[in-house]
């Protein structure tokens, strides 16, 4: 958090987010991507990456829980800082894979979506599990 504060995210150390449980990161990722124009198919893949898709699209989530996305419900300067960084992260990701805009992202059929969702769930799980847990599970499995 100190790095963010030094980078200009003022008030972050004293911010009180009243409804933080209303926007878990999978739902927030889906909402932000769709706000930036990514297709709802891809958004749903991000929203379901813990193995449980959202019940519906997060259409009003950003408006209903603004502070969850931009730290503050009313301060436009604080909100803009977060919006700028979120856009920069999206643009970095697009540029990293050789794309210039979200319109260049391929959309997926339902079958493709299921496969991509499964791969994302596995990648997320592997990123969270320590190598020692993987070794322990492997040893246990192959006994």
Short mmCIF file of C-alpha atoms in Angstrom, two decimals:
data_model
loop_
_atom_site.label_atom_id
_atom_site.label_comp_id
_atom_site.label_asym_id
_atom_site.label_seq_id
_atom_site.Cartn_x
_atom_site.Cartn_y
_atom_site.Cartn_z
CA UNK A 1 0.00 0.00 0.00
CA UNK A 2 2.92 2.33 0.69
CA UNK A 3 3.96 2.20 -2.95
CA UNK A 4 0.47 3.24 -4.05
CA UNK A 5 0.38 6.11 -1.58
CA UNK A 6 3.79 7.31 -2.79
CA UNK A 7 2.49 7.05 -6.36
CA UNK A 8 -0.26 9.55 -5.57
CA UNK A 9 -3.17 7.45 -4.32
CA UNK A 10 -4.05 9.85 -1.55
CA UNK A 11 -6.23 8.78 1.35
CA UNK A 12 -5.73 5.10 0.63
CA UNK A 13 -4.42 4.43 4.13
CA UNK A 14 -7.57 5.89 5.70
CA UNK A 15 -10.16 4.83 3.10
CA UNK A 16 -13.22 3.03 4.43
CA UNK A 17 -14.89 0.85 1.82
CA UNK A 18 -18.36 0.17 3.22
CA UNK A 19 -19.48 -2.53 0.77
CA UNK A 20 -16.20 -4.23 -0.13
CA UNK A 21 -17.76 -7.71 0.00
CA UNK A 22 -20.16 -6.77 -2.80
CA UNK A 23 -17.42 -6.81 -5.45
CA UNK A 24 -15.14 -9.83 -5.07
CA UNK A 25 -12.21 -9.68 -7.46
CA UNK A 26 -13.67 -12.08 -10.02
CA UNK A 27 -16.85 -9.98 -10.31
CA UNK A 28 -14.82 -6.76 -10.28
CA UNK A 29 -12.60 -8.05 -13.07
CA UNK A 30 -15.63 -8.90 -15.16
CA UNK A 31 -17.23 -5.51 -14.51
CA UNK A 32 -14.07 -3.53 -15.32
CA UNK A 33 -13.32 -5.44 -18.51
CA UNK A 34 -16.86 -4.98 -19.76
CA UNK A 35 -16.66 -1.26 -18.85
CA UNK A 36 -13.63 -1.06 -21.15
CA UNK A 37 -15.56 -2.70 -23.99
CA UNK A 38 -14.40 -6.30 -23.68
CA UNK A 39 -17.14 -8.71 -24.78
CA UNK A 40 -19.46 -10.13 -22.15
CA UNK A 41 -18.29 -13.62 -23.16
CA UNK A 42 -14.72 -12.85 -22.14
CA UNK A 43 -15.96 -10.89 -19.13
CA UNK A 44 -17.93 -13.94 -17.97
CA UNK A 45 -14.81 -16.10 -18.23
CA UNK A 46 -12.99 -13.71 -15.91
CA UNK A 47 -16.01 -13.49 -13.62
CA UNK A 48 -16.17 -17.27 -13.29
CA UNK A 49 -12.48 -18.00 -12.83
CA UNK A 50 -13.05 -19.45 -9.35
CA UNK A 51 -15.29 -22.11 -10.83
CA UNK A 52 -18.56 -20.36 -10.04
CA UNK A 53 -19.83 -17.96 -12.69
CA UNK A 54 -21.76 -14.89 -11.63
CA UNK A 55 -25.56 -15.18 -11.62
CA UNK A 56 -25.77 -12.38 -14.14
CA UNK A 57 -23.75 -9.61 -15.74
CA UNK A 58 -22.37 -6.97 -13.36
CA UNK A 59 -24.13 -4.16 -15.27
CA UNK A 60 -24.62 -1.73 -12.37
CA UNK A 61 -21.90 -2.96 -10.02
CA UNK A 62 -19.49 -0.10 -10.71
CA UNK A 63 -22.23 2.51 -10.24
CA UNK A 64 -23.71 0.80 -7.18
CA UNK A 65 -20.36 0.21 -5.45
CA UNK A 66 -18.12 2.89 -6.93
CA UNK A 67 -15.70 2.95 -3.99
CA UNK A 68 -14.96 -0.74 -4.52
CA UNK A 69 -13.48 0.13 -7.90
CA UNK A 70 -12.19 3.68 -7.45
CA UNK A 71 -11.61 4.03 -3.67
CA UNK A 72 -14.19 6.78 -3.15
CA UNK A 73 -17.86 7.22 -4.00
CA UNK A 74 -17.70 10.95 -4.72
CA UNK A 75 -14.16 12.29 -5.14
CA UNK A 76 -13.64 12.48 -8.92
CA UNK A 77 -9.89 13.16 -8.62
CA UNK A 78 -9.32 10.00 -6.60
CA UNK A 79 -11.56 8.01 -8.94
CA UNK A 80 -9.72 9.27 -12.01
CA UNK A 81 -6.37 8.08 -10.65
CA UNK A 82 -7.76 4.53 -10.35
CA UNK A 83 -9.44 4.67 -13.75
CA UNK A 84 -6.20 5.80 -15.38
CA UNK A 85 -4.21 2.96 -13.82
CA UNK A 86 -6.85 0.35 -14.65
CA UNK A 87 -6.84 1.52 -18.27
CA UNK A 88 -3.04 1.45 -18.32
CA UNK A 89 -3.01 -2.15 -17.04
CA UNK A 90 -5.51 -3.21 -19.71
CA UNK A 91 -3.50 -1.47 -22.44
CA UNK A 92 -0.29 -3.08 -21.18
CA UNK A 93 -1.91 -6.52 -21.39
CA UNK A 94 -3.25 -5.87 -24.87
CA UNK A 95 0.11 -4.56 -26.10
CA UNK A 96 1.91 -7.49 -24.49
CA UNK A 97 0.00 -9.91 -26.73
CA UNK A 98 0.30 -7.68 -29.80
CA UNK A 99 -3.15 -6.09 -29.77
CA UNK A 100 -4.02 -2.40 -29.97
CA UNK A 101 -7.60 -2.43 -28.71
CA UNK A 102 -10.22 -4.65 -27.08
CA UNK A 103 -12.01 -4.85 -30.43
CA UNK A 104 -9.14 -7.03 -31.65
CA UNK A 105 -9.82 -9.65 -28.97
CA UNK A 106 -11.28 -12.84 -30.39
CA UNK A 107 -14.67 -13.82 -29.06
CA UNK A 108 -15.34 -17.41 -28.06
CA UNK A 109 -18.08 -19.91 -28.79
CA UNK A 110 -19.68 -21.62 -25.79
CA UNK A 111 -17.46 -24.69 -26.24
CA UNK A 112 -14.33 -22.56 -26.51
CA UNK A 113 -15.42 -20.56 -23.46
CA UNK A 114 -15.66 -23.72 -21.36
CA UNK A 115 -12.15 -24.77 -22.37
CA UNK A 116 -10.66 -21.31 -21.77
CA UNK A 117 -12.49 -21.06 -18.42
CA UNK A 118 -11.03 -24.42 -17.36
CA UNK A 119 -7.53 -23.36 -18.37
CA UNK A 120 -7.90 -20.08 -16.47
CA UNK A 121 -9.15 -21.89 -13.36
CA UNK A 122 -6.14 -24.24 -13.49
CA UNK A 123 -3.68 -21.39 -14.09
CA UNK A 124 -5.18 -19.40 -11.20
CA UNK A 125 -4.97 -22.43 -8.93
CA UNK A 126 -1.35 -23.12 -9.90
CA UNK A 127 -0.43 -19.48 -9.32
CA UNK A 128 -1.87 -19.63 -5.80
CA UNK A 129 -0.54 -22.99 -4.68
CA UNK A 130 3.00 -23.19 -3.43
CA UNK A 131 5.37 -25.61 -5.11
CA UNK A 132 5.51 -27.59 -1.87
CA UNK A 133 1.76 -28.24 -1.94
CA UNK A 134 2.02 -29.40 -5.54
CA UNK A 135 4.88 -31.76 -4.63
CA UNK A 136 2.93 -33.08 -1.62
CA UNK A 137 -0.18 -33.68 -3.73
CA UNK A 138 1.88 -35.38 -6.43
CA UNK A 139 3.60 -37.68 -3.91
CA UNK A 140 0.26 -38.51 -2.30
CA UNK A 141 -1.36 -39.19 -5.66
CA UNK A 142 1.38 -41.51 -6.92
CA UNK A 143 1.82 -43.58 -3.74
#
